[in-house]
Amino acid sequence: MRTDRSLITGFLLALAFGLGIALTQQQEVDPFKEAQRQRELFRQTAGILPGELYAAQGEELFAQKRGPRNASLEACDFGLGPGKLEGAHAQLPRYFADTRRVEDLETRIASCMVRLQGFKLAEIKREDIKALSAFVASKSSEMPLRVVPRTSQEIAMYNLGRELWFHRAGNRDMNCSICHDAYAGSRVRLSPVRSPRQGLSNEWPAYRFEADKLYTLQDRIAFCYVSIGIAAPEFYSEPYIALSVYMLAEATRGRNSLTEMPGFTR
Ligand code: HEC
C-alpha cells in the first residue's frame, strides 16, 4: 500500500514537473482556464487528482491507532459530533468548549491529536496535518459556507481578524485590504484578486500545481504575508484563526460555497 502510493506520488511529481516546464513556455494564460486544463490532464494521465491522494493518506491516518495513547481520531469532534465529518469543514472555524478556543480545521486536528492521541504539539508533523485536512475537507466538497460568529469568543475572533485585515505592517506598510479589497475583481500579474465577500479563502486546502504541493488555508495566508515582506506567524496561532474567521464569515455573507475539496488551483 505504502509503496504503491509513493510510486504514484513519484509519477505525479514527474508529471507535474513536465507540466510546469510546459507552462513556463506559454505566456498570458488565464490562470483559471489553466488550472482547469491541468486538472483534466491529471485526470486523464493519472486517473486521480493529487488532492485525492492527500485525502486518501489522511483517511488512513484518521483511522489508525497512533501516538502515546494508541488511539485513532475517530472520536474527534469537528463541531457536529464525534466523528461526524459530513459538512463540518463548511462551518469551521468555530468555538469548542473542550479546548475553550476558537479553532480552524488545522488547529482542531492538532488539538485532537494532542488530546486523543497524546502527541505533543511540537512533535506533530505538518505533513500529517495537511493530509488529515485534505481528508476532513473532502467531506464538505462544494457545500455552502456557514461560518457565522455567534458566541462571544467567535465574535471576538472575528473582530481581531478584521483588525489584522486592515493592520498596516512591514517595510512596505501593507495590509490585506490594500490588495484584496482595493483590487478585488481586477488582476495582479494575471491573478484575479478576490475580496472576502467574493469568496476569498473558499478553496483550501488545495493542491497548487505551480508549487506541486498541498496548501492549507494557513499555508496560503503565510504565503501572502511573506510575499509582502512580513514574517509569517507560527502555524496554529491566533492570527491565522482570526483572519480565517473574518474571511470565511464574509464569504458566508456573500453566499459563497466551498469549491471542490480539496481544491485544485494555481
Ligand atoms: C500585494 C498584494 C496582496 C496582499 C497585500 C495580500 N494578498 Fe492575498 N493574494 C494576492 C494575490 C495576487 C493572490 C493570488 C490570487 C490567485 O490565486 O491567483 C492572493 C491570494 C490570497 C488567498 C488565496 C486565494 C483564494 O482565492 O482563496 C488568500 C486566502 C489570501 N490571499 C489572503 C490574504 C491575507 C489574509 C492577506 C493579509 C495578511 C493578504 N492576502 C495580503 C495578493 C495580496
mmCIF file of C-alpha atoms and ligand atoms in Angstrom:
data_model
loop_
_atom_site.group_PDB
_atom_site.id
_atom_site.type_symbol
_atom_site.label_atom_id
_atom_site.label_comp_id
_atom_site.label_asym_id
_atom_site.label_seq_id
_atom_site.Cartn_x
_atom_site.Cartn_y
_atom_site.Cartn_z
ATOM 1 C CA MET A 1 0.000 0.000 0.000
ATOM 2 C CA ARG A 2 2.732 2.408 1.086
ATOM 3 C CA THR A 3 4.963 1.567 -1.900
ATOM 4 C CA ASP A 4 2.041 1.870 -4.302
ATOM 5 C CA ARG A 5 1.339 5.306 -3.004
ATOM 6 C CA SER A 6 4.927 6.548 -3.158
ATOM 7 C CA LEU A 7 5.130 5.184 -6.703
ATOM 8 C CA ILE A 8 2.028 7.115 -7.658
ATOM 9 C CA THR A 9 3.350 10.224 -5.911
ATOM 10 C CA GLY A 10 6.666 9.886 -7.768
ATOM 11 C CA PHE A 11 4.798 9.538 -11.021
ATOM 12 C CA LEU A 12 2.667 12.577 -10.266
ATOM 13 C CA LEU A 13 5.759 14.584 -9.327
ATOM 14 C CA ALA A 14 7.408 13.737 -12.642
ATOM 15 C CA LEU A 15 4.199 14.581 -14.436
ATOM 16 C CA ALA A 16 3.782 17.904 -12.636
ATOM 17 C CA PHE A 17 7.384 18.799 -13.348
ATOM 18 C CA GLY A 18 6.816 18.203 -17.049
ATOM 19 C CA LEU A 19 3.659 20.282 -16.947
ATOM 20 C CA GLY A 20 5.490 23.037 -15.089
ATOM 21 C CA ILE A 21 8.011 23.351 -17.893
ATOM 22 C CA ALA A 22 5.262 23.338 -20.495
ATOM 23 C CA LEU A 23 3.580 26.127 -18.551
ATOM 24 C CA THR A 24 6.578 28.455 -18.352
ATOM 25 C CA GLN A 25 6.861 28.303 -22.132
ATOM 26 C CA GLN A 26 3.393 29.742 -22.529
ATOM 27 C CA GLN A 27 2.551 33.275 -21.667
ATOM 28 C CA GLU A 28 -0.504 35.240 -20.698
ATOM 29 C CA VAL A 29 -2.591 32.201 -19.907
ATOM 30 C CA ASP A 30 -5.767 32.725 -17.951
ATOM 31 C CA PRO A 31 -4.979 31.194 -14.547
ATOM 32 C CA PHE A 32 -8.480 29.729 -14.106
ATOM 33 C CA LYS A 33 -8.533 28.108 -17.530
ATOM 34 C CA GLU A 34 -5.004 26.867 -16.989
ATOM 35 C CA ALA A 35 -5.945 25.282 -13.643
ATOM 36 C CA GLN A 36 -8.889 23.573 -15.342
ATOM 37 C CA ARG A 37 -6.624 22.276 -18.079
ATOM 38 C CA GLN A 38 -4.018 20.975 -15.619
ATOM 39 C CA ARG A 39 -6.745 19.271 -13.605
ATOM 40 C CA GLU A 40 -8.042 17.493 -16.714
ATOM 41 C CA LEU A 41 -4.508 16.388 -17.590
ATOM 42 C CA PHE A 42 -4.092 14.811 -14.160
ATOM 43 C CA ARG A 43 -7.458 13.079 -14.529
ATOM 44 C CA GLN A 44 -6.571 11.684 -17.930
ATOM 45 C CA THR A 45 -2.971 10.656 -17.291
ATOM 46 C CA ALA A 46 -3.000 9.621 -13.616
ATOM 47 C CA GLY A 47 -6.720 8.932 -13.186
ATOM 48 C CA ILE A 48 -6.580 10.619 -9.793
ATOM 49 C CA LEU A 49 -6.050 14.189 -8.605
ATOM 50 C CA PRO A 50 -3.134 14.974 -6.267
ATOM 51 C CA GLY A 51 -5.580 16.348 -3.688
ATOM 52 C CA GLU A 52 -7.356 12.989 -3.664
ATOM 53 C CA LEU A 53 -4.067 11.257 -2.890
ATOM 54 C CA TYR A 54 -3.551 13.520 0.115
ATOM 55 C CA ALA A 55 -7.123 12.851 1.240
ATOM 56 C CA ALA A 56 -6.596 9.076 0.933
ATOM 57 C CA GLN A 57 -3.457 9.375 3.038
ATOM 58 C CA GLY A 58 -5.423 11.422 5.549
ATOM 59 C CA GLU A 59 -8.199 8.845 5.694
ATOM 60 C CA GLU A 60 -5.659 6.176 6.608
ATOM 61 C CA LEU A 61 -4.116 8.389 9.295
ATOM 62 C CA PHE A 62 -7.550 9.233 10.683
ATOM 63 C CA ALA A 63 -8.466 5.595 11.327
ATOM 64 C CA GLN A 64 -5.022 4.457 12.503
ATOM 65 C CA LYS A 65 -4.330 3.974 16.204
ATOM 66 C CA ARG A 66 -1.365 6.255 16.815
ATOM 67 C CA GLY A 67 0.505 8.265 19.425
ATOM 68 C CA PRO A 68 1.300 7.570 23.102
ATOM 69 C CA ARG A 69 -2.392 6.754 23.744
ATOM 70 C CA ASN A 70 -2.625 4.428 20.767
ATOM 71 C CA ALA A 71 -5.919 5.983 19.653
ATOM 72 C CA SER A 72 -7.452 6.888 16.298
ATOM 73 C CA LEU A 73 -9.011 10.262 15.505
ATOM 74 C CA GLU A 74 -12.473 8.777 15.030
ATOM 75 C CA ALA A 75 -13.689 10.394 18.275
ATOM 76 C CA CYS A 76 -12.552 13.865 17.178
ATOM 77 C CA ASP A 77 -15.482 16.301 17.188
ATOM 78 C CA PHE A 78 -15.285 18.897 14.415
ATOM 79 C CA GLY A 79 -18.379 20.668 15.659
ATOM 80 C CA LEU A 80 -21.144 18.300 14.562
ATOM 81 C CA GLY A 81 -20.413 15.469 16.991
ATOM 82 C CA PRO A 82 -17.591 12.930 17.434
ATOM 83 C CA GLY A 83 -16.503 11.525 14.081
ATOM 84 C CA LYS A 84 -19.220 13.438 12.158
ATOM 85 C CA LEU A 85 -17.314 14.860 9.218
ATOM 86 C CA GLU A 86 -20.027 15.483 6.621
ATOM 87 C CA GLY A 87 -20.273 19.275 6.203
ATOM 88 C CA ALA A 88 -18.052 20.030 9.215
ATOM 89 C CA HIS A 89 -15.397 21.948 7.282
ATOM 90 C CA ALA A 90 -18.022 24.338 5.856
ATOM 91 C CA GLN A 91 -18.713 25.557 9.420
ATOM 92 C CA LEU A 92 -15.136 25.994 10.602
ATOM 93 C CA PRO A 93 -13.610 27.912 12.395
ATOM 94 C CA ARG A 94 -15.860 27.718 15.433
ATOM 95 C CA TYR A 95 -15.677 27.723 19.234
ATOM 96 C CA PHE A 96 -15.017 24.416 21.009
ATOM 97 C CA ALA A 97 -15.909 24.074 24.673
ATOM 98 C CA ASP A 98 -13.416 21.242 25.282
ATOM 99 C CA THR A 99 -10.372 23.352 24.386
ATOM 100 C CA ARG A 100 -12.076 26.677 25.175
ATOM 101 C CA ARG A 101 -10.722 28.045 21.924
ATOM 102 C CA VAL A 102 -11.952 29.064 18.521
ATOM 103 C CA GLU A 103 -10.280 26.561 16.209
ATOM 104 C CA ASP A 104 -9.922 26.282 12.455
ATOM 105 C CA LEU A 105 -9.630 22.962 10.645
ATOM 106 C CA GLU A 106 -5.880 22.613 11.155
ATOM 107 C CA THR A 107 -5.876 23.725 14.773
ATOM 108 C CA ARG A 108 -8.749 21.365 15.557
ATOM 109 C CA ILE A 109 -6.942 18.402 14.012
ATOM 110 C CA ALA A 110 -3.820 19.311 16.010
ATOM 111 C CA SER A 111 -5.720 19.686 19.289
ATOM 112 C CA CYS A 112 -7.442 16.305 18.725
ATOM 113 C CA MET A 113 -4.042 14.713 18.095
ATOM 114 C CA VAL A 114 -2.884 16.192 21.407
ATOM 115 C CA ARG A 115 -5.982 15.352 23.474
ATOM 116 C CA LEU A 116 -6.971 11.996 21.963
ATOM 117 C CA GLN A 117 -3.678 10.532 20.787
ATOM 118 C CA GLY A 118 -1.362 12.115 23.357
ATOM 119 C CA PHE A 119 1.009 13.787 20.895
ATOM 120 C CA LYS A 120 2.870 16.927 21.904
ATOM 121 C CA LEU A 121 2.050 19.860 19.623
ATOM 122 C CA ALA A 122 5.731 20.321 18.748
ATOM 123 C CA GLU A 123 6.073 16.731 17.514
ATOM 124 C CA ILE A 124 3.073 16.775 15.169
ATOM 125 C CA LYS A 125 4.208 16.598 11.559
ATOM 126 C CA ARG A 126 2.972 19.324 9.250
ATOM 127 C CA GLU A 127 2.540 16.702 6.513
ATOM 128 C CA ASP A 128 0.122 14.737 8.716
ATOM 129 C CA ILE A 129 -1.945 17.864 9.367
ATOM 130 C CA LYS A 130 -2.088 18.547 5.628
ATOM 131 C CA ALA A 131 -3.224 15.018 4.732
ATOM 132 C CA LEU A 132 -5.795 14.976 7.535
ATOM 133 C CA SER A 133 -7.059 18.436 6.498
ATOM 134 C CA ALA A 134 -7.493 17.175 2.940
ATOM 135 C CA PHE A 135 -9.479 14.172 4.185
ATOM 136 C CA VAL A 136 -11.785 16.075 6.553
ATOM 137 C CA ALA A 137 -12.341 18.835 3.966
ATOM 138 C CA SER A 138 -13.207 16.265 1.290
ATOM 139 C CA LYS A 139 -16.407 15.597 3.250
ATOM 140 C CA SER A 140 -17.582 19.184 2.602
ATOM 141 C CA SER A 141 -16.907 19.426 -1.115
ATOM 142 C CA GLU A 142 -18.907 22.240 -2.788
ATOM 143 C CA MET A 143 -21.076 22.796 0.289
ATOM 144 C CA PRO A 144 -22.383 26.284 1.117
ATOM 145 C CA LEU A 145 -20.201 28.074 3.667
ATOM 146 C CA ARG A 146 -21.781 28.531 7.076
ATOM 147 C CA VAL A 147 -19.306 30.443 9.196
ATOM 148 C CA VAL A 148 -21.443 32.716 11.370
ATOM 149 C CA PRO A 149 -19.792 34.088 14.516
ATOM 150 C CA ARG A 150 -22.307 33.659 17.358
ATOM 151 C CA THR A 151 -20.570 33.029 20.673
ATOM 152 C CA SER A 152 -18.687 35.878 22.361
ATOM 153 C CA GLN A 153 -15.421 34.047 21.613
ATOM 154 C CA GLU A 154 -16.264 33.749 17.908
ATOM 155 C CA ILE A 155 -17.283 37.393 17.691
ATOM 156 C CA ALA A 156 -14.044 38.457 19.428
ATOM 157 C CA MET A 157 -12.071 36.346 16.952
ATOM 158 C CA TYR A 158 -13.919 37.898 14.002
ATOM 159 C CA ASN A 159 -13.148 41.380 15.330
ATOM 160 C CA LEU A 160 -9.473 40.519 15.789
ATOM 161 C CA GLY A 161 -9.415 39.138 12.241
ATOM 162 C CA ARG A 162 -10.915 42.338 10.866
ATOM 163 C CA GLU A 163 -8.317 44.360 12.751
ATOM 164 C CA LEU A 164 -5.493 42.250 11.324
ATOM 165 C CA TRP A 165 -7.004 42.518 7.861
ATOM 166 C CA PHE A 166 -6.644 46.317 7.937
ATOM 167 C CA HIS A 167 -3.499 46.477 10.072
ATOM 168 C CA ARG A 168 -0.615 48.005 8.137
ATOM 169 C CA ALA A 169 2.771 46.409 8.791
ATOM 170 C CA GLY A 170 6.179 45.669 7.327
ATOM 171 C CA ASN A 171 8.622 47.856 5.416
ATOM 172 C CA ARG A 172 6.053 48.381 2.706
ATOM 173 C CA ASP A 173 3.342 49.418 5.125
ATOM 174 C CA MET A 174 0.901 46.936 3.578
ATOM 175 C CA ASN A 175 -2.239 45.208 4.728
ATOM 176 C CA CYS A 176 -4.517 42.539 3.281
ATOM 177 C CA SER A 177 -7.167 45.044 2.293
ATOM 178 C CA ILE A 178 -4.861 47.033 0.006
ATOM 179 C CA CYS A 179 -4.846 44.167 -2.471
ATOM 180 C CA HIS A 180 -7.928 42.154 -1.708
ATOM 181 C CA ASP A 181 -10.452 44.976 -1.284
ATOM 182 C CA ALA A 182 -8.995 47.758 -3.423
ATOM 183 C CA TYR A 183 -8.083 45.468 -6.321
ATOM 184 C CA ALA A 184 -10.921 42.969 -5.919
ATOM 185 C CA GLY A 185 -12.240 41.962 -9.319
ATOM 186 C CA SER A 186 -9.103 43.109 -11.144
ATOM 187 C CA ARG A 187 -5.864 41.284 -11.776
ATOM 188 C CA VAL A 188 -2.431 41.477 -10.175
ATOM 189 C CA ARG A 189 0.074 39.894 -12.587
ATOM 190 C CA LEU A 190 -2.707 37.915 -14.309
ATOM 191 C CA SER A 191 -4.078 36.679 -10.987
ATOM 192 C CA PRO A 192 -7.692 37.611 -10.377
ATOM 193 C CA VAL A 193 -7.829 39.052 -6.873
ATOM 194 C CA ARG A 194 -10.924 38.413 -4.769
ATOM 195 C CA SER A 195 -12.370 40.107 -1.726
ATOM 196 C CA PRO A 196 -13.698 38.090 1.215
ATOM 197 C CA ARG A 197 -17.318 38.828 0.134
ATOM 198 C CA GLN A 198 -16.451 37.394 -3.283
ATOM 199 C CA GLY A 199 -15.435 34.126 -1.647
ATOM 200 C CA LEU A 200 -11.733 34.587 -0.905
ATOM 201 C CA SER A 201 -10.390 31.576 1.038
ATOM 202 C CA ASN A 202 -13.111 29.106 -0.053
ATOM 203 C CA GLU A 203 -10.806 26.770 -1.989
ATOM 204 C CA TRP A 204 -8.434 25.499 0.734
ATOM 205 C CA PRO A 205 -6.920 23.035 1.415
ATOM 206 C CA ALA A 206 -5.926 22.873 -2.232
ATOM 207 C CA TYR A 207 -3.280 21.360 -4.430
ATOM 208 C CA ARG A 208 -1.310 24.186 -6.063
ATOM 209 C CA PHE A 209 0.115 22.825 -9.289
ATOM 210 C CA GLU A 210 2.654 25.672 -9.620
ATOM 211 C CA ALA A 211 4.173 24.621 -6.300
ATOM 212 C CA ASP A 212 3.248 20.937 -6.652
ATOM 213 C CA LYS A 213 2.147 20.891 -3.021
ATOM 214 C CA LEU A 214 -0.957 20.830 -0.939
ATOM 215 C CA TYR A 215 -1.552 24.190 0.734
ATOM 216 C CA THR A 216 -3.851 24.600 3.696
ATOM 217 C CA LEU A 217 -5.519 27.950 4.344
ATOM 218 C CA GLN A 218 -2.792 28.727 6.901
ATOM 219 C CA ASP A 219 -0.132 27.942 4.291
ATOM 220 C CA ARG A 220 -1.886 30.269 1.836
ATOM 221 C CA ILE A 221 -2.176 33.143 4.325
ATOM 222 C CA ALA A 222 1.503 32.653 5.235
ATOM 223 C CA PHE A 223 2.341 32.895 1.525
ATOM 224 C CA CYS A 224 0.663 36.339 1.284
ATOM 225 C CA TYR A 225 2.405 37.532 4.466
ATOM 226 C CA VAL A 226 5.826 36.538 3.136
ATOM 227 C CA SER A 227 5.125 37.995 -0.302
ATOM 228 C CA ILE A 228 4.587 41.426 1.257
ATOM 229 C CA GLY A 229 7.739 41.157 3.364
ATOM 230 C CA ILE A 230 6.144 40.325 6.717
ATOM 231 C CA ALA A 231 7.313 37.256 8.674
ATOM 232 C CA ALA A 232 4.508 34.688 8.773
ATOM 233 C CA PRO A 233 3.109 33.846 12.237
ATOM 234 C CA GLU A 234 3.672 30.364 13.696
ATOM 235 C CA PHE A 235 1.231 27.724 12.475
ATOM 236 C CA TYR A 236 -1.861 27.164 14.672
ATOM 237 C CA SER A 237 -1.506 30.648 16.176
ATOM 238 C CA GLU A 238 -4.277 33.172 16.691
ATOM 239 C CA PRO A 239 -3.628 35.458 13.676
ATOM 240 C CA TYR A 240 -4.444 32.627 11.241
ATOM 241 C CA ILE A 241 -7.583 31.637 13.100
ATOM 242 C CA ALA A 242 -8.738 35.249 13.402
ATOM 243 C CA LEU A 243 -8.122 36.040 9.721
ATOM 244 C CA SER A 244 -9.854 32.813 8.707
ATOM 245 C CA VAL A 245 -12.931 33.649 10.790
ATOM 246 C CA TYR A 246 -13.039 37.121 9.235
ATOM 247 C CA MET A 247 -12.587 35.962 5.628
ATOM 248 C CA LEU A 248 -14.903 32.939 5.849
ATOM 249 C CA ALA A 249 -17.639 34.835 7.720
ATOM 250 C CA GLU A 250 -17.528 37.494 4.985
ATOM 251 C CA ALA A 251 -17.536 34.770 2.313
ATOM 252 C CA THR A 252 -20.576 33.290 4.056
ATOM 253 C CA ARG A 253 -22.307 36.690 3.926
ATOM 254 C CA GLY A 254 -21.538 36.791 0.208
ATOM 255 C CA ARG A 255 -23.338 33.424 -0.101
ATOM 256 C CA ASN A 256 -20.321 31.533 -1.357
ATOM 257 C CA SER A 257 -19.771 27.788 -1.273
ATOM 258 C CA LEU A 258 -16.615 25.795 -0.815
ATOM 259 C CA THR A 259 -15.063 24.679 -4.084
ATOM 260 C CA GLU A 260 -14.343 21.052 -4.839
ATOM 261 C CA MET A 261 -12.467 19.783 -1.756
ATOM 262 C CA PRO A 262 -9.503 19.548 -1.725
ATOM 263 C CA GLY A 263 -9.259 22.376 -4.248
ATOM 264 C CA PHE A 264 -7.121 22.358 -7.346
ATOM 265 C CA THR A 265 -5.553 25.696 -8.119
ATOM 266 C CA ARG A 266 -2.536 27.500 -9.488
HETATM 267 C C1 HEC B 1 0.396 42.656 -2.635
HETATM 268 C C2 HEC B 1 -0.984 42.264 -2.736
HETATM 269 C C3 HEC B 1 -1.522 41.303 -1.687
HETATM 270 C C4 HEC B 1 -1.564 41.473 -0.319
HETATM 271 C C5 HEC B 1 -1.083 42.673 0.486
HETATM 272 C C6 HEC B 1 -2.211 40.299 0.216
HETATM 273 N N1 HEC B 1 -2.539 39.435 -0.799
HETATM 274 FE FE1 HEC B 1 -3.514 37.659 -0.595
HETATM 275 N N2 HEC B 1 -3.304 37.350 -2.609
HETATM 276 C C7 HEC B 1 -2.752 38.237 -3.515
HETATM 277 C C8 HEC B 1 -2.711 37.602 -4.843
HETATM 278 C C9 HEC B 1 -2.163 38.232 -6.124
HETATM 279 C C10 HEC B 1 -3.267 36.327 -4.680
HETATM 280 C C11 HEC B 1 -3.406 35.241 -5.726
HETATM 281 C C12 HEC B 1 -4.684 35.129 -6.419
HETATM 282 C C13 HEC B 1 -4.622 33.822 -7.171
HETATM 283 O O1 HEC B 1 -4.845 32.782 -6.546
HETATM 284 O O2 HEC B 1 -4.325 33.841 -8.354
HETATM 285 C C14 HEC B 1 -3.632 36.213 -3.267
HETATM 286 C C15 HEC B 1 -4.243 35.092 -2.719
HETATM 287 C C16 HEC B 1 -4.735 35.010 -1.414
HETATM 288 C C17 HEC B 1 -5.517 33.916 -0.906
HETATM 289 C C18 HEC B 1 -5.946 32.689 -1.688
HETATM 290 C C19 HEC B 1 -6.845 33.000 -2.826
HETATM 291 C C20 HEC B 1 -8.232 32.416 -2.719
HETATM 292 O O3 HEC B 1 -8.960 32.595 -3.690
HETATM 293 O O4 HEC B 1 -8.604 31.792 -1.715
HETATM 294 C C21 HEC B 1 -5.810 34.204 0.399
HETATM 295 C C22 HEC B 1 -6.621 33.355 1.349
HETATM 296 C C23 HEC B 1 -5.180 35.470 0.693
HETATM 297 N N3 HEC B 1 -4.549 35.918 -0.438
HETATM 298 C C24 HEC B 1 -5.225 36.081 1.923
HETATM 299 C C25 HEC B 1 -4.503 37.248 2.239
HETATM 300 C C26 HEC B 1 -4.389 37.787 3.570
HETATM 301 C C27 HEC B 1 -5.031 37.215 4.799
HETATM 302 C C28 HEC B 1 -3.584 38.893 3.471
HETATM 303 C C29 HEC B 1 -3.095 39.785 4.595
HETATM 304 C C30 HEC B 1 -2.285 39.117 5.587
HETATM 305 C C31 HEC B 1 -3.222 39.038 2.061
HETATM 306 N N4 HEC B 1 -3.783 38.022 1.356
HETATM 307 C C32 HEC B 1 -2.449 40.061 1.562
HETATM 308 C C33 HEC B 1 -2.290 39.487 -3.243
HETATM 309 C C34 HEC B 1 -2.139 40.024 -1.973
#
